[in-house]
Amino acid sequence: MASLIDRVRNYLRTPQGQRNMEKARTMARDPRNRQKLRGLLDRFRGGHTRR
């Protein structure tokens, strides 16, 4: 049985996986999305709190 990592790697080699990776890269370059992600990570890490 293939491990989860192997299945993900196989998916990323498909045309659909390539399209989704490019879409994710494009979204990651957007400053608004970066700010949202930073806020989410801060909450998980117990850092920044909102009032």
JSON list of N, CA and C in Angstrom, two decimals:
[
{"chain": "A", "resi": 1, "resn": "MET", "atom": "N", "xyz": [0.84, -1.18, 0.00]},
{"chain": "A", "resi": 1, "resn": "MET", "atom": "CA", "xyz": [0.00, 0.00, 0.00]},
{"chain": "A", "resi": 1, "resn": "MET", "atom": "C", "xyz": [0.89, 1.25, 0.00]},
{"chain": "A", "resi": 2, "resn": "ALA", "atom": "N", "xyz": [0.53, 2.19, -0.87]},
{"chain": "A", "resi": 2, "resn": "ALA", "atom": "CA", "xyz": [1.32, 3.41, -0.99]},
{"chain": "A", "resi": 2, "resn": "ALA", "atom": "C", "xyz": [1.08, 4.32, 0.21]},
{"chain": "A", "resi": 3, "resn": "SER", "atom": "N", "xyz": [2.16, 4.92, 0.65]},
{"chain": "A", "resi": 3, "resn": "SER", "atom": "CA", "xyz": [2.02, 5.85, 1.77]},
{"chain": "A", "resi": 3, "resn": "SER", "atom": "C", "xyz": [1.34, 7.13, 1.30]},
{"chain": "A", "resi": 4, "resn": "LEU", "atom": "N", "xyz": [0.90, 7.91, 2.23]},
{"chain": "A", "resi": 4, "resn": "LEU", "atom": "CA", "xyz": [0.23, 9.17, 1.91]},
{"chain": "A", "resi": 4, "resn": "LEU", "atom": "C", "xyz": [1.16, 10.07, 1.10]},
{"chain": "A", "resi": 5, "resn": "ILE", "atom": "N", "xyz": [2.42, 10.13, 1.49]},
{"chain": "A", "resi": 5, "resn": "ILE", "atom": "CA", "xyz": [3.39, 10.97, 0.78]},
{"chain": "A", "resi": 5, "resn": "ILE", "atom": "C", "xyz": [3.54, 10.52, -0.67]},
{"chain": "A", "resi": 6, "resn": "ASP", "atom": "N", "xyz": [3.59, 9.20, -0.89]},
{"chain": "A", "resi": 6, "resn": "ASP", "atom": "CA", "xyz": [3.71, 8.68, -2.25]},
{"chain": "A", "resi": 6, "resn": "ASP", "atom": "C", "xyz": [2.48, 9.05, -3.09]},
{"chain": "A", "resi": 7, "resn": "ARG", "atom": "N", "xyz": [1.31, 8.98, -2.48]},
{"chain": "A", "resi": 7, "resn": "ARG", "atom": "CA", "xyz": [0.09, 9.33, -3.21]},
{"chain": "A", "resi": 7, "resn": "ARG", "atom": "C", "xyz": [0.07, 10.81, -3.56]},
{"chain": "A", "resi": 8, "resn": "VAL", "atom": "N", "xyz": [0.53, 11.65, -2.65]},
{"chain": "A", "resi": 8, "resn": "VAL", "atom": "CA", "xyz": [0.58, 13.09, -2.93]},
{"chain": "A", "resi": 8, "resn": "VAL", "atom": "C", "xyz": [1.58, 13.35, -4.05]},
{"chain": "A", "resi": 9, "resn": "ARG", "atom": "N", "xyz": [2.73, 12.75, -3.98]},
{"chain": "A", "resi": 9, "resn": "ARG", "atom": "CA", "xyz": [3.74, 12.93, -5.05]},
{"chain": "A", "resi": 9, "resn": "ARG", "atom": "C", "xyz": [3.20, 12.50, -6.40]},
{"chain": "A", "resi": 10, "resn": "ASN", "atom": "N", "xyz": [2.51, 11.35, -6.43]},
{"chain": "A", "resi": 10, "resn": "ASN", "atom": "CA", "xyz": [1.94, 10.88, -7.69]},
{"chain": "A", "resi": 10, "resn": "ASN", "atom": "C", "xyz": [0.89, 11.85, -8.22]},
{"chain": "A", "resi": 11, "resn": "TYR", "atom": "N", "xyz": [0.07, 12.39, -7.33]},
{"chain": "A", "resi": 11, "resn": "TYR", "atom": "CA", "xyz": [-0.95, 13.36, -7.74]},
{"chain": "A", "resi": 11, "resn": "TYR", "atom": "C", "xyz": [-0.30, 14.61, -8.31]},
{"chain": "A", "resi": 12, "resn": "LEU", "atom": "N", "xyz": [0.76, 15.09, -7.68]},
{"chain": "A", "resi": 12, "resn": "LEU", "atom": "CA", "xyz": [1.40, 16.31, -8.14]},
{"chain": "A", "resi": 12, "resn": "LEU", "atom": "C", "xyz": [2.07, 16.15, -9.50]},
{"chain": "A", "resi": 13, "resn": "ARG", "atom": "N", "xyz": [2.29, 14.95, -9.92]},
{"chain": "A", "resi": 13, "resn": "ARG", "atom": "CA", "xyz": [2.87, 14.69, -11.26]},
{"chain": "A", "resi": 13, "resn": "ARG", "atom": "C", "xyz": [1.81, 14.71, -12.36]},
{"chain": "A", "resi": 14, "resn": "THR", "atom": "N", "xyz": [0.53, 14.67, -11.99]},
{"chain": "A", "resi": 14, "resn": "THR", "atom": "CA", "xyz": [-0.54, 14.67, -12.99]},
{"chain": "A", "resi": 14, "resn": "THR", "atom": "C", "xyz": [-0.78, 16.10, -13.47]},
{"chain": "A", "resi": 15, "resn": "PRO", "atom": "N", "xyz": [-1.40, 16.25, -14.65]},
{"chain": "A", "resi": 15, "resn": "PRO", "atom": "CA", "xyz": [-1.72, 17.61, -15.14]},
{"chain": "A", "resi": 15, "resn": "PRO", "atom": "C", "xyz": [-2.60, 18.40, -14.15]},
{"chain": "A", "resi": 16, "resn": "GLN", "atom": "N", "xyz": [-3.58, 17.74, -13.54]},
{"chain": "A", "resi": 16, "resn": "GLN", "atom": "CA", "xyz": [-4.43, 18.43, -12.57]},
{"chain": "A", "resi": 16, "resn": "GLN", "atom": "C", "xyz": [-3.62, 18.86, -11.35]},
{"chain": "A", "resi": 17, "resn": "GLY", "atom": "N", "xyz": [-2.72, 18.01, -10.90]},
{"chain": "A", "resi": 17, "resn": "GLY", "atom": "CA", "xyz": [-1.86, 18.35, -9.77]},
{"chain": "A", "resi": 17, "resn": "GLY", "atom": "C", "xyz": [-0.96, 19.52, -10.09]},
{"chain": "A", "resi": 18, "resn": "GLN", "atom": "N", "xyz": [-0.44, 19.57, -11.31]},
{"chain": "A", "resi": 18, "resn": "GLN", "atom": "CA", "xyz": [0.41, 20.68, -11.74]},
{"chain": "A", "resi": 18, "resn": "GLN", "atom": "C", "xyz": [-0.38, 21.99, -11.75]},
{"chain": "A", "resi": 19, "resn": "ARG", "atom": "N", "xyz": [-1.64, 21.93, -12.26]},
{"chain": "A", "resi": 19, "resn": "ARG", "atom": "CA", "xyz": [-2.47, 23.13, -12.28]},
{"chain": "A", "resi": 19, "resn": "ARG", "atom": "C", "xyz": [-2.74, 23.63, -10.86]},
{"chain": "A", "resi": 20, "resn": "ASN", "atom": "N", "xyz": [-3.04, 22.70, -9.97]},
{"chain": "A", "resi": 20, "resn": "ASN", "atom": "CA", "xyz": [-3.32, 23.09, -8.59]},
{"chain": "A", "resi": 20, "resn": "ASN", "atom": "C", "xyz": [-2.08, 23.66, -7.90]},
{"chain": "A", "resi": 21, "resn": "MET", "atom": "N", "xyz": [-0.92, 23.12, -8.20]},
{"chain": "A", "resi": 21, "resn": "MET", "atom": "CA", "xyz": [0.32, 23.66, -7.62]},
{"chain": "A", "resi": 21, "resn": "MET", "atom": "C", "xyz": [0.56, 25.08, -8.12]},
{"chain": "A", "resi": 22, "resn": "GLU", "atom": "N", "xyz": [0.33, 25.32, -9.40]},
{"chain": "A", "resi": 22, "resn": "GLU", "atom": "CA", "xyz": [0.53, 26.66, -9.94]},
{"chain": "A", "resi": 22, "resn": "GLU", "atom": "C", "xyz": [-0.48, 27.64, -9.32]},
{"chain": "A", "resi": 23, "resn": "LYS", "atom": "N", "xyz": [-1.70, 27.19, -9.14]},
{"chain": "A", "resi": 23, "resn": "LYS", "atom": "CA", "xyz": [-2.72, 28.03, -8.50]},
{"chain": "A", "resi": 23, "resn": "LYS", "atom": "C", "xyz": [-2.31, 28.36, -7.06]},
{"chain": "A", "resi": 24, "resn": "ALA", "atom": "N", "xyz": [-1.78, 27.38, -6.35]},
{"chain": "A", "resi": 24, "resn": "ALA", "atom": "CA", "xyz": [-1.34, 27.60, -4.96]},
{"chain": "A", "resi": 24, "resn": "ALA", "atom": "C", "xyz": [-0.16, 28.57, -4.92]},
{"chain": "A", "resi": 25, "resn": "ARG", "atom": "N", "xyz": [0.76, 28.45, -5.87]},
{"chain": "A", "resi": 25, "resn": "ARG", "atom": "CA", "xyz": [1.89, 29.38, -5.92]},
{"chain": "A", "resi": 25, "resn": "ARG", "atom": "C", "xyz": [1.42, 30.80, -6.17]},
{"chain": "A", "resi": 26, "resn": "THR", "atom": "N", "xyz": [0.47, 30.95, -7.08]},
{"chain": "A", "resi": 26, "resn": "THR", "atom": "CA", "xyz": [-0.07, 32.27, -7.40]},
{"chain": "A", "resi": 26, "resn": "THR", "atom": "C", "xyz": [-0.74, 32.87, -6.17]},
{"chain": "A", "resi": 27, "resn": "MET", "atom": "N", "xyz": [-1.54, 32.07, -5.47]},
{"chain": "A", "resi": 27, "resn": "MET", "atom": "CA", "xyz": [-2.22, 32.57, -4.27]},
{"chain": "A", "resi": 27, "resn": "MET", "atom": "C", "xyz": [-1.21, 32.92, -3.18]},
{"chain": "A", "resi": 28, "resn": "ALA", "atom": "N", "xyz": [-0.12, 32.16, -3.09]},
{"chain": "A", "resi": 28, "resn": "ALA", "atom": "CA", "xyz": [0.88, 32.41, -2.05]},
{"chain": "A", "resi": 28, "resn": "ALA", "atom": "C", "xyz": [1.62, 33.72, -2.28]},
{"chain": "A", "resi": 29, "resn": "ARG", "atom": "N", "xyz": [1.66, 34.19, -3.52]},
{"chain": "A", "resi": 29, "resn": "ARG", "atom": "CA", "xyz": [2.34, 35.46, -3.83]},
{"chain": "A", "resi": 29, "resn": "ARG", "atom": "C", "xyz": [1.50, 36.67, -3.45]},
{"chain": "A", "resi": 30, "resn": "ASP", "atom": "N", "xyz": [0.20, 36.48, -3.27]},
{"chain": "A", "resi": 30, "resn": "ASP", "atom": "CA", "xyz": [-0.70, 37.59, -2.97]},
{"chain": "A", "resi": 30, "resn": "ASP", "atom": "C", "xyz": [-0.48, 38.07, -1.54]},
{"chain": "A", "resi": 31, "resn": "PRO", "atom": "N", "xyz": [-0.15, 39.36, -1.36]},
{"chain": "A", "resi": 31, "resn": "PRO", "atom": "CA", "xyz": [0.13, 39.88, -0.01]},
{"chain": "A", "resi": 31, "resn": "PRO", "atom": "C", "xyz": [-1.03, 39.71, 0.97]},
{"chain": "A", "resi": 32, "resn": "ARG", "atom": "N", "xyz": [-2.27, 39.83, 0.48]},
{"chain": "A", "resi": 32, "resn": "ARG", "atom": "CA", "xyz": [-3.43, 39.66, 1.38]},
{"chain": "A", "resi": 32, "resn": "ARG", "atom": "C", "xyz": [-3.50, 38.24, 1.92]},
{"chain": "A", "resi": 33, "resn": "ASN", "atom": "N", "xyz": [-3.23, 37.27, 1.05]},
{"chain": "A", "resi": 33, "resn": "ASN", "atom": "CA", "xyz": [-3.25, 35.87, 1.49]},
{"chain": "A", "resi": 33, "resn": "ASN", "atom": "C", "xyz": [-2.11, 35.59, 2.46]},
{"chain": "A", "resi": 34, "resn": "ARG", "atom": "N", "xyz": [-0.96, 36.21, 2.23]},
{"chain": "A", "resi": 34, "resn": "ARG", "atom": "CA", "xyz": [0.17, 36.04, 3.16]},
{"chain": "A", "resi": 34, "resn": "ARG", "atom": "C", "xyz": [-0.18, 36.57, 4.54]},
{"chain": "A", "resi": 35, "resn": "GLN", "atom": "N", "xyz": [-0.87, 37.72, 4.57]},
{"chain": "A", "resi": 35, "resn": "GLN", "atom": "CA", "xyz": [-1.26, 38.31, 5.84]},
{"chain": "A", "resi": 35, "resn": "GLN", "atom": "C", "xyz": [-2.27, 37.41, 6.57]},
{"chain": "A", "resi": 36, "resn": "LYS", "atom": "N", "xyz": [-3.22, 36.85, 5.84]},
{"chain": "A", "resi": 36, "resn": "LYS", "atom": "CA", "xyz": [-4.19, 35.93, 6.43]},
{"chain": "A", "resi": 36, "resn": "LYS", "atom": "C", "xyz": [-3.49, 34.71, 7.01]},
{"chain": "A", "resi": 37, "resn": "LEU", "atom": "N", "xyz": [-2.54, 34.18, 6.26]},
{"chain": "A", "resi": 37, "resn": "LEU", "atom": "CA", "xyz": [-1.82, 32.99, 6.72]},
{"chain": "A", "resi": 37, "resn": "LEU", "atom": "C", "xyz": [-0.99, 33.30, 7.96]},
{"chain": "A", "resi": 38, "resn": "ARG", "atom": "N", "xyz": [-0.34, 34.47, 7.98]},
{"chain": "A", "resi": 38, "resn": "ARG", "atom": "CA", "xyz": [0.42, 34.85, 9.17]},
{"chain": "A", "resi": 38, "resn": "ARG", "atom": "C", "xyz": [-0.46, 34.93, 10.41]},
{"chain": "A", "resi": 39, "resn": "GLY", "atom": "N", "xyz": [-1.64, 35.51, 10.25]},
{"chain": "A", "resi": 39, "resn": "GLY", "atom": "CA", "xyz": [-2.57, 35.62, 11.36]},
{"chain": "A", "resi": 39, "resn": "GLY", "atom": "C", "xyz": [-3.01, 34.25, 11.85]},
{"chain": "A", "resi": 40, "resn": "LEU", "atom": "N", "xyz": [-3.28, 33.34, 10.92]},
{"chain": "A", "resi": 40, "resn": "LEU", "atom": "CA", "xyz": [-3.68, 31.99, 11.28]},
{"chain": "A", "resi": 40, "resn": "LEU", "atom": "C", "xyz": [-2.56, 31.26, 12.02]},
{"chain": "A", "resi": 41, "resn": "LEU", "atom": "N", "xyz": [-1.34, 31.38, 11.51]},
{"chain": "A", "resi": 41, "resn": "LEU", "atom": "CA", "xyz": [-0.21, 30.73, 12.17]},
{"chain": "A", "resi": 41, "resn": "LEU", "atom": "C", "xyz": [0.05, 31.31, 13.54]},
{"chain": "A", "resi": 42, "resn": "ASP", "atom": "N", "xyz": [-0.10, 32.62, 13.67]},
{"chain": "A", "resi": 42, "resn": "ASP", "atom": "CA", "xyz": [0.08, 33.26, 14.99]},
{"chain": "A", "resi": 42, "resn": "ASP", "atom": "C", "xyz": [-0.92, 32.71, 16.00]},
{"chain": "A", "resi": 43, "resn": "ARG", "atom": "N", "xyz": [-2.16, 32.52, 15.55]},
{"chain": "A", "resi": 43, "resn": "ARG", "atom": "CA", "xyz": [-3.17, 31.99, 16.48]},
{"chain": "A", "resi": 43, "resn": "ARG", "atom": "C", "xyz": [-2.81, 30.57, 16.91]},
{"chain": "A", "resi": 44, "resn": "PHE", "atom": "N", "xyz": [-2.34, 29.76, 15.99]},
{"chain": "A", "resi": 44, "resn": "PHE", "atom": "CA", "xyz": [-1.94, 28.39, 16.34]},
{"chain": "A", "resi": 44, "resn": "PHE", "atom": "C", "xyz": [-0.74, 28.36, 17.26]},
{"chain": "A", "resi": 45, "resn": "ARG", "atom": "N", "xyz": [0.15, 29.31, 17.05]},
{"chain": "A", "resi": 45, "resn": "ARG", "atom": "CA", "xyz": [1.37, 29.37, 17.88]},
{"chain": "A", "resi": 45, "resn": "ARG", "atom": "C", "xyz": [1.13, 30.05, 19.22]},
{"chain": "A", "resi": 46, "resn": "GLY", "atom": "N", "xyz": [-0.03, 30.68, 19.37]},
{"chain": "A", "resi": 46, "resn": "GLY", "atom": "CA", "xyz": [-0.34, 31.36, 20.61]},
{"chain": "A", "resi": 46, "resn": "GLY", "atom": "C", "xyz": [0.28, 32.74, 20.69]},
{"chain": "A", "resi": 47, "resn": "GLY", "atom": "N", "xyz": [0.61, 33.31, 19.56]},
{"chain": "A", "resi": 47, "resn": "GLY", "atom": "CA", "xyz": [1.24, 34.62, 19.54]},
{"chain": "A", "resi": 47, "resn": "GLY", "atom": "C", "xyz": [0.22, 35.73, 19.54]},
{"chain": "A", "resi": 48, "resn": "HIS", "atom": "N", "xyz": [0.07, 36.40, 18.44]},
{"chain": "A", "resi": 48, "resn": "HIS", "atom": "CA", "xyz": [-0.80, 37.56, 18.27]},
{"chain": "A", "resi": 48, "resn": "HIS", "atom": "C", "xyz": [-2.23, 37.24, 18.73]},
{"chain": "A", "resi": 49, "resn": "THR", "atom": "N", "xyz": [-2.78, 38.09, 19.57]},
{"chain": "A", "resi": 49, "resn": "THR", "atom": "CA", "xyz": [-4.17, 37.91, 19.98]},
{"chain": "A", "resi": 49, "resn": "THR", "atom": "C", "xyz": [-4.99, 39.12, 19.57]},
{"chain": "A", "resi": 50, "resn": "ARG", "atom": "N", "xyz": [-6.24, 38.88, 19.23]},
{"chain": "A", "resi": 50, "resn": "ARG", "atom": "CA", "xyz": [-7.14, 39.97, 18.83]},
{"chain": "A", "resi": 50, "resn": "ARG", "atom": "C", "xyz": [-7.96, 40.40, 20.03]},
{"chain": "A", "resi": 51, "resn": "ARG", "atom": "N", "xyz": [-8.28, 41.69, 20.05]},
{"chain": "A", "resi": 51, "resn": "ARG", "atom": "CA", "xyz": [-9.14, 42.22, 21.13]},
{"chain": "A", "resi": 51, "resn": "ARG", "atom": "C", "xyz": [-10.31, 42.93, 20.55]}
]
